[in-house]
Amino acid sequence: MLKALDSYAIKARYYPALLATIPSLAALAILISWGRFGLTTIIGSAAMPVLVFASADIARRLGKRTEEQIYAECGGKPSVMMLRYSDNTFDTTSKAQYRAFLGTKIQQPVPVDNAEQRDVKAGDSFYERAGAWLRENTRNTKKFSILFAENITYGFRRNLFGLKWPALALNLALMLLSGFFLYNKMPLATDDDTTLRLLVVFALAIIHSFYMAFGVSKKSVIDASQIYARQLILSCETFLAKEKKAAKAGKRSE
């Protein structure tokens, strides 16, 4: 379980943090003199892991905030919406089977179509509890490897999207600082080697800004959330198959 959590944290939290702060990390690595040990080397060495750790924490908090906003805009949590009678993600027979199974697990009556139409919130409370039960009982990452992979993809996209505007603001600051030193020929940029380094930082910040602006989108987060939700509900098939197998075994032993 600890390994699974570590894998999720690294891929869904630290990877987005690294990707969002690449220009800043590169600026530290390029502009600091590593040829001799000094104060700037100590500061740079300490700043890199701190920047990544802080970004990972911010990514998680902003990602959760983004998640709530997206759910509100889309009409609810995907795993809840897909179990509603009005949703067509699953066929009617399969969805009825999943609802009945989940109803026995959370010990709550399954909503009926007419009642759900009259009181959507009451029906959603059932689907919310059902989704919570599924998430709690599918933590075996080997048995539910596809679900775990989709959860990581969703977490990665959500957290990276949460860092979109902070990353763009950081890139803008890097471009302004680099451009200022280059344009005014400040002492920092008097030699050709340092000028080249500043140009690399400036170019990297521009390229990275294009990626964050156009490659990181709300739609990609919504798509990943829907794929994960569908796979979460499909995990009912694993439990149903296990129950059928146990029932057959019980009949043979009679």
Short mmCIF file of C-alpha atoms in Angstrom, two decimals:
data_model
loop_
_atom_site.label_atom_id
_atom_site.label_comp_id
_atom_site.label_asym_id
_atom_site.label_seq_id
_atom_site.Cartn_x
_atom_site.Cartn_y
_atom_site.Cartn_z
CA MET A 1 0.00 0.00 0.00
CA LEU A 2 2.84 2.39 0.88
CA LYS A 3 4.51 1.70 -2.46
CA ALA A 4 1.25 2.44 -4.26
CA LEU A 5 0.86 5.73 -2.40
CA ASP A 6 4.45 6.66 -3.18
CA SER A 7 3.88 5.84 -6.85
CA TYR A 8 0.77 8.01 -6.96
CA ALA A 9 2.47 10.89 -5.12
CA ILE A 10 5.46 10.83 -7.45
CA LYS A 11 3.53 10.58 -10.72
CA ALA A 12 0.43 12.63 -9.89
CA ARG A 13 1.98 15.31 -7.65
CA TYR A 14 5.73 15.59 -8.11
CA TYR A 15 5.77 15.09 -11.88
CA PRO A 16 3.34 17.99 -12.43
CA ALA A 17 5.38 20.11 -10.01
CA LEU A 18 8.58 19.33 -11.90
CA LEU A 19 6.98 19.98 -15.27
CA ALA A 20 5.47 23.28 -14.12
CA THR A 21 8.75 24.58 -12.66
CA ILE A 22 11.22 23.35 -15.30
CA PRO A 23 12.23 26.85 -16.48
CA SER A 24 12.88 28.01 -12.90
CA LEU A 25 14.88 24.88 -12.09
CA ALA A 26 16.80 25.26 -15.33
CA ALA A 27 17.51 28.91 -14.53
CA LEU A 28 18.98 27.90 -11.18
CA ALA A 29 21.04 25.14 -12.76
CA ILE A 30 22.27 27.27 -15.68
CA LEU A 31 22.96 30.60 -14.02
CA ILE A 32 24.61 29.37 -10.82
CA SER A 33 28.32 28.73 -11.02
CA TRP A 34 28.94 25.10 -10.15
CA GLY A 35 32.68 25.30 -10.82
CA ARG A 36 33.46 26.48 -7.34
CA PHE A 37 31.69 25.99 -4.04
CA GLY A 38 30.20 29.22 -2.70
CA LEU A 39 27.13 30.83 -1.22
CA THR A 40 25.23 30.85 -4.54
CA THR A 41 25.92 27.13 -4.95
CA ILE A 42 24.56 26.39 -1.48
CA ILE A 43 21.44 28.52 -2.08
CA GLY A 44 20.85 26.98 -5.50
CA SER A 45 21.28 23.41 -4.23
CA ALA A 46 18.86 24.03 -1.37
CA ALA A 47 16.35 25.95 -3.50
CA MET A 48 15.78 23.21 -6.10
CA PRO A 49 14.26 20.48 -3.88
CA VAL A 50 12.39 23.09 -1.82
CA LEU A 51 10.87 24.57 -5.00
CA VAL A 52 9.73 21.15 -6.20
CA PHE A 53 8.30 20.14 -2.81
CA ALA A 54 6.45 23.44 -2.42
CA SER A 55 5.13 23.18 -5.98
CA ALA A 56 3.87 19.63 -5.33
CA ASP A 57 1.98 20.81 -2.26
CA ILE A 58 0.53 23.80 -4.14
CA ALA A 59 -0.35 21.52 -7.08
CA ARG A 60 -2.40 19.26 -4.83
CA ARG A 61 -4.29 22.14 -3.21
CA LEU A 62 -4.94 23.99 -6.46
CA GLY A 63 -5.81 20.70 -8.17
CA LYS A 64 -8.50 19.95 -5.57
CA ARG A 65 -9.88 23.47 -5.95
CA THR A 66 -9.94 23.04 -9.74
CA GLU A 67 -11.67 19.68 -9.32
CA GLU A 68 -14.50 21.24 -7.32
CA GLN A 69 -14.96 23.99 -9.92
CA ILE A 70 -15.06 21.50 -12.79
CA TYR A 71 -17.58 19.27 -11.01
CA ALA A 72 -19.80 22.30 -10.38
CA GLU A 73 -19.58 23.37 -14.04
CA CYS A 74 -20.24 19.86 -15.40
CA GLY A 75 -23.19 19.10 -13.12
CA GLY A 76 -21.53 16.81 -10.60
CA LYS A 77 -18.87 14.18 -10.03
CA PRO A 78 -18.51 11.90 -13.10
CA SER A 79 -18.87 8.68 -11.06
CA VAL A 80 -22.16 10.05 -9.67
CA MET A 81 -23.46 11.31 -13.01
CA MET A 82 -22.73 8.00 -14.78
CA LEU A 83 -24.94 6.08 -12.34
CA ARG A 84 -27.94 8.33 -12.85
CA TYR A 85 -30.87 7.02 -14.92
CA SER A 86 -30.51 9.97 -17.29
CA ASP A 87 -26.90 9.11 -18.21
CA ASN A 88 -26.12 6.85 -21.19
CA THR A 89 -22.51 5.89 -20.47
CA PHE A 90 -23.59 2.35 -19.49
CA ASP A 91 -26.47 0.31 -20.88
CA THR A 92 -29.61 0.08 -18.74
CA THR A 93 -29.15 -3.59 -17.76
CA SER A 94 -25.53 -3.21 -16.66
CA LYS A 95 -26.26 -0.04 -14.73
CA ALA A 96 -29.19 -1.67 -12.92
CA GLN A 97 -26.92 -4.57 -11.98
CA TYR A 98 -24.23 -2.21 -10.67
CA ARG A 99 -26.77 -0.22 -8.63
CA ALA A 100 -28.25 -3.36 -7.09
CA PHE A 101 -24.79 -4.65 -6.16
CA LEU A 102 -23.71 -1.34 -4.65
CA GLY A 103 -27.00 -1.05 -2.77
CA THR A 104 -26.25 -4.29 -0.93
CA LYS A 105 -22.77 -3.06 -0.04
CA ILE A 106 -23.76 0.31 1.37
CA GLN A 107 -27.03 -1.11 2.76
CA GLN A 108 -29.21 1.56 1.22
CA PRO A 109 -32.26 1.23 -1.07
CA VAL A 110 -31.51 1.79 -4.74
CA PRO A 111 -33.11 4.98 -6.12
CA VAL A 112 -35.90 4.46 -8.64
CA ASP A 113 -36.19 6.48 -11.84
CA ASN A 114 -39.23 8.58 -10.92
CA ALA A 115 -37.93 9.37 -7.43
CA GLU A 116 -34.55 10.38 -8.82
CA GLN A 117 -36.18 12.77 -11.26
CA ARG A 118 -38.14 14.39 -8.43
CA ASP A 119 -35.17 14.63 -6.06
CA VAL A 120 -31.79 14.43 -7.82
CA LYS A 121 -29.87 15.22 -4.62
CA ALA A 122 -31.36 12.23 -2.80
CA GLY A 123 -30.33 9.92 -5.64
CA ASP A 124 -26.87 11.47 -5.78
CA SER A 125 -26.32 10.77 -2.08
CA PHE A 126 -26.70 7.06 -2.90
CA TYR A 127 -24.30 7.29 -5.84
CA GLU A 128 -21.84 9.29 -3.76
CA ARG A 129 -21.77 6.61 -1.04
CA ALA A 130 -21.53 3.91 -3.70
CA GLY A 131 -18.54 5.64 -5.30
CA ALA A 132 -16.86 6.02 -1.90
CA TRP A 133 -17.33 2.28 -1.29
CA LEU A 134 -15.79 1.46 -4.66
CA ARG A 135 -12.78 3.73 -4.12
CA GLU A 136 -12.18 2.24 -0.68
CA ASN A 137 -12.42 -1.33 -1.93
CA THR A 138 -10.33 -0.97 -5.09
CA ARG A 139 -7.10 0.11 -3.41
CA ASN A 140 -5.34 -3.09 -4.44
CA THR A 141 -3.25 -1.61 -7.25
CA LYS A 142 -2.27 -5.00 -8.66
CA LYS A 143 -5.81 -6.31 -8.86
CA PHE A 144 -7.14 -2.98 -10.17
CA SER A 145 -4.07 -1.88 -12.12
CA ILE A 146 -6.01 -0.24 -14.96
CA LEU A 147 -8.07 1.79 -12.50
CA PHE A 148 -4.92 2.85 -10.64
CA ALA A 149 -3.27 3.94 -13.90
CA GLU A 150 -6.31 6.02 -14.84
CA ASN A 151 -6.35 7.57 -11.37
CA ILE A 152 -2.73 8.63 -11.79
CA THR A 153 -3.46 10.11 -15.23
CA TYR A 154 -6.37 12.08 -13.81
CA GLY A 155 -4.36 13.26 -10.79
CA PHE A 156 -1.47 14.31 -13.03
CA ARG A 157 -3.67 16.34 -15.39
CA ARG A 158 -5.72 17.88 -12.59
CA ASN A 159 -2.69 18.99 -10.58
CA LEU A 160 -0.82 20.26 -13.64
CA PHE A 161 -3.88 22.28 -14.66
CA GLY A 162 -3.98 23.68 -11.14
CA LEU A 163 -0.41 24.96 -11.64
CA LYS A 164 -1.11 26.42 -15.08
CA TRP A 165 -1.42 30.10 -14.14
CA PRO A 166 1.29 30.08 -11.42
CA ALA A 167 3.66 28.47 -13.96
CA LEU A 168 2.82 31.08 -16.60
CA ALA A 169 3.36 33.87 -14.06
CA LEU A 170 6.73 32.37 -13.09
CA ASN A 171 7.72 32.12 -16.75
CA LEU A 172 6.78 35.75 -17.31
CA ALA A 173 8.97 36.79 -14.37
CA LEU A 174 11.90 34.78 -15.80
CA MET A 175 11.45 36.33 -19.25
CA LEU A 176 11.29 39.86 -17.83
CA LEU A 177 14.37 39.37 -15.67
CA SER A 178 16.39 37.69 -18.42
CA GLY A 179 15.30 40.29 -20.95
CA PHE A 180 16.17 43.11 -18.54
CA PHE A 181 19.71 41.84 -17.98
CA LEU A 182 20.26 41.17 -21.67
CA TYR A 183 18.86 44.49 -22.90
CA ASN A 184 20.65 46.68 -20.37
CA LYS A 185 23.92 44.70 -20.50
CA MET A 186 23.97 44.45 -16.74
CA PRO A 187 27.12 43.09 -15.04
CA LEU A 188 25.49 39.68 -14.91
CA ALA A 189 25.44 39.54 -18.73
CA THR A 190 28.79 41.10 -19.63
CA ASP A 191 30.49 37.94 -20.92
CA ASP A 192 29.40 35.76 -23.82
CA ASP A 193 28.95 32.63 -21.69
CA THR A 194 26.52 34.29 -19.29
CA THR A 195 24.68 35.96 -22.18
CA LEU A 196 24.19 32.56 -23.78
CA ARG A 197 22.86 31.15 -20.50
CA LEU A 198 20.36 33.99 -20.19
CA LEU A 199 19.22 33.42 -23.76
CA VAL A 200 18.67 29.73 -23.01
CA VAL A 201 16.58 30.59 -19.94
CA PHE A 202 14.59 33.15 -21.94
CA ALA A 203 13.92 30.70 -24.79
CA LEU A 204 13.01 27.87 -22.43
CA ALA A 205 10.53 30.09 -20.59
CA ILE A 206 8.85 31.02 -23.90
CA ILE A 207 8.60 27.41 -25.13
CA HIS A 208 7.34 26.24 -21.74
CA SER A 209 4.72 29.02 -21.70
CA PHE A 210 3.34 27.83 -25.04
CA TYR A 211 3.05 24.30 -23.66
CA MET A 212 1.32 25.41 -20.44
CA ALA A 213 -1.00 27.79 -22.33
CA PHE A 214 -2.11 25.41 -25.08
CA GLY A 215 -1.13 21.89 -23.97
CA VAL A 216 -2.64 22.03 -20.48
CA SER A 217 -6.40 22.44 -20.66
CA LYS A 218 -9.58 21.97 -18.66
CA LYS A 219 -10.90 19.60 -21.33
CA SER A 220 -7.99 17.20 -20.78
CA VAL A 221 -8.84 17.12 -17.06
CA ILE A 222 -12.53 16.48 -17.77
CA ASP A 223 -11.67 13.68 -20.23
CA ALA A 224 -9.37 12.00 -17.69
CA SER A 225 -11.97 12.31 -14.92
CA GLN A 226 -14.61 10.64 -17.08
CA ILE A 227 -12.30 7.80 -18.10
CA TYR A 228 -11.35 7.20 -14.46
CA ALA A 229 -15.00 7.33 -13.32
CA ARG A 230 -16.05 4.83 -15.99
CA GLN A 231 -13.26 2.45 -14.97
CA LEU A 232 -14.20 2.85 -11.30
CA ILE A 233 -17.80 1.80 -11.99
CA LEU A 234 -16.63 -1.04 -14.24
CA SER A 235 -14.73 -2.44 -11.25
CA CYS A 236 -18.16 -3.70 -10.13
CA GLU A 237 -17.68 -6.44 -12.73
CA THR A 238 -14.73 -7.82 -10.75
CA PHE A 239 -16.80 -8.04 -7.56
CA LEU A 240 -19.82 -9.49 -9.38
CA ALA A 241 -17.65 -12.15 -11.03
CA LYS A 242 -16.21 -13.07 -7.63
CA GLU A 243 -19.71 -13.40 -6.16
CA LYS A 244 -20.87 -15.59 -9.05
CA LYS A 245 -17.83 -17.81 -8.63
CA ALA A 246 -18.46 -18.14 -4.89
CA ALA A 247 -22.14 -18.96 -5.53
CA LYS A 248 -21.23 -21.72 -8.01
CA ALA A 249 -18.71 -23.14 -5.58
CA GLY A 250 -21.38 -23.16 -2.87
CA LYS A 251 -23.82 -25.06 -5.07
CA ARG A 252 -21.22 -27.71 -5.91
CA SER A 253 -20.48 -28.27 -2.23
CA GLU A 254 -24.16 -28.87 -1.36
#
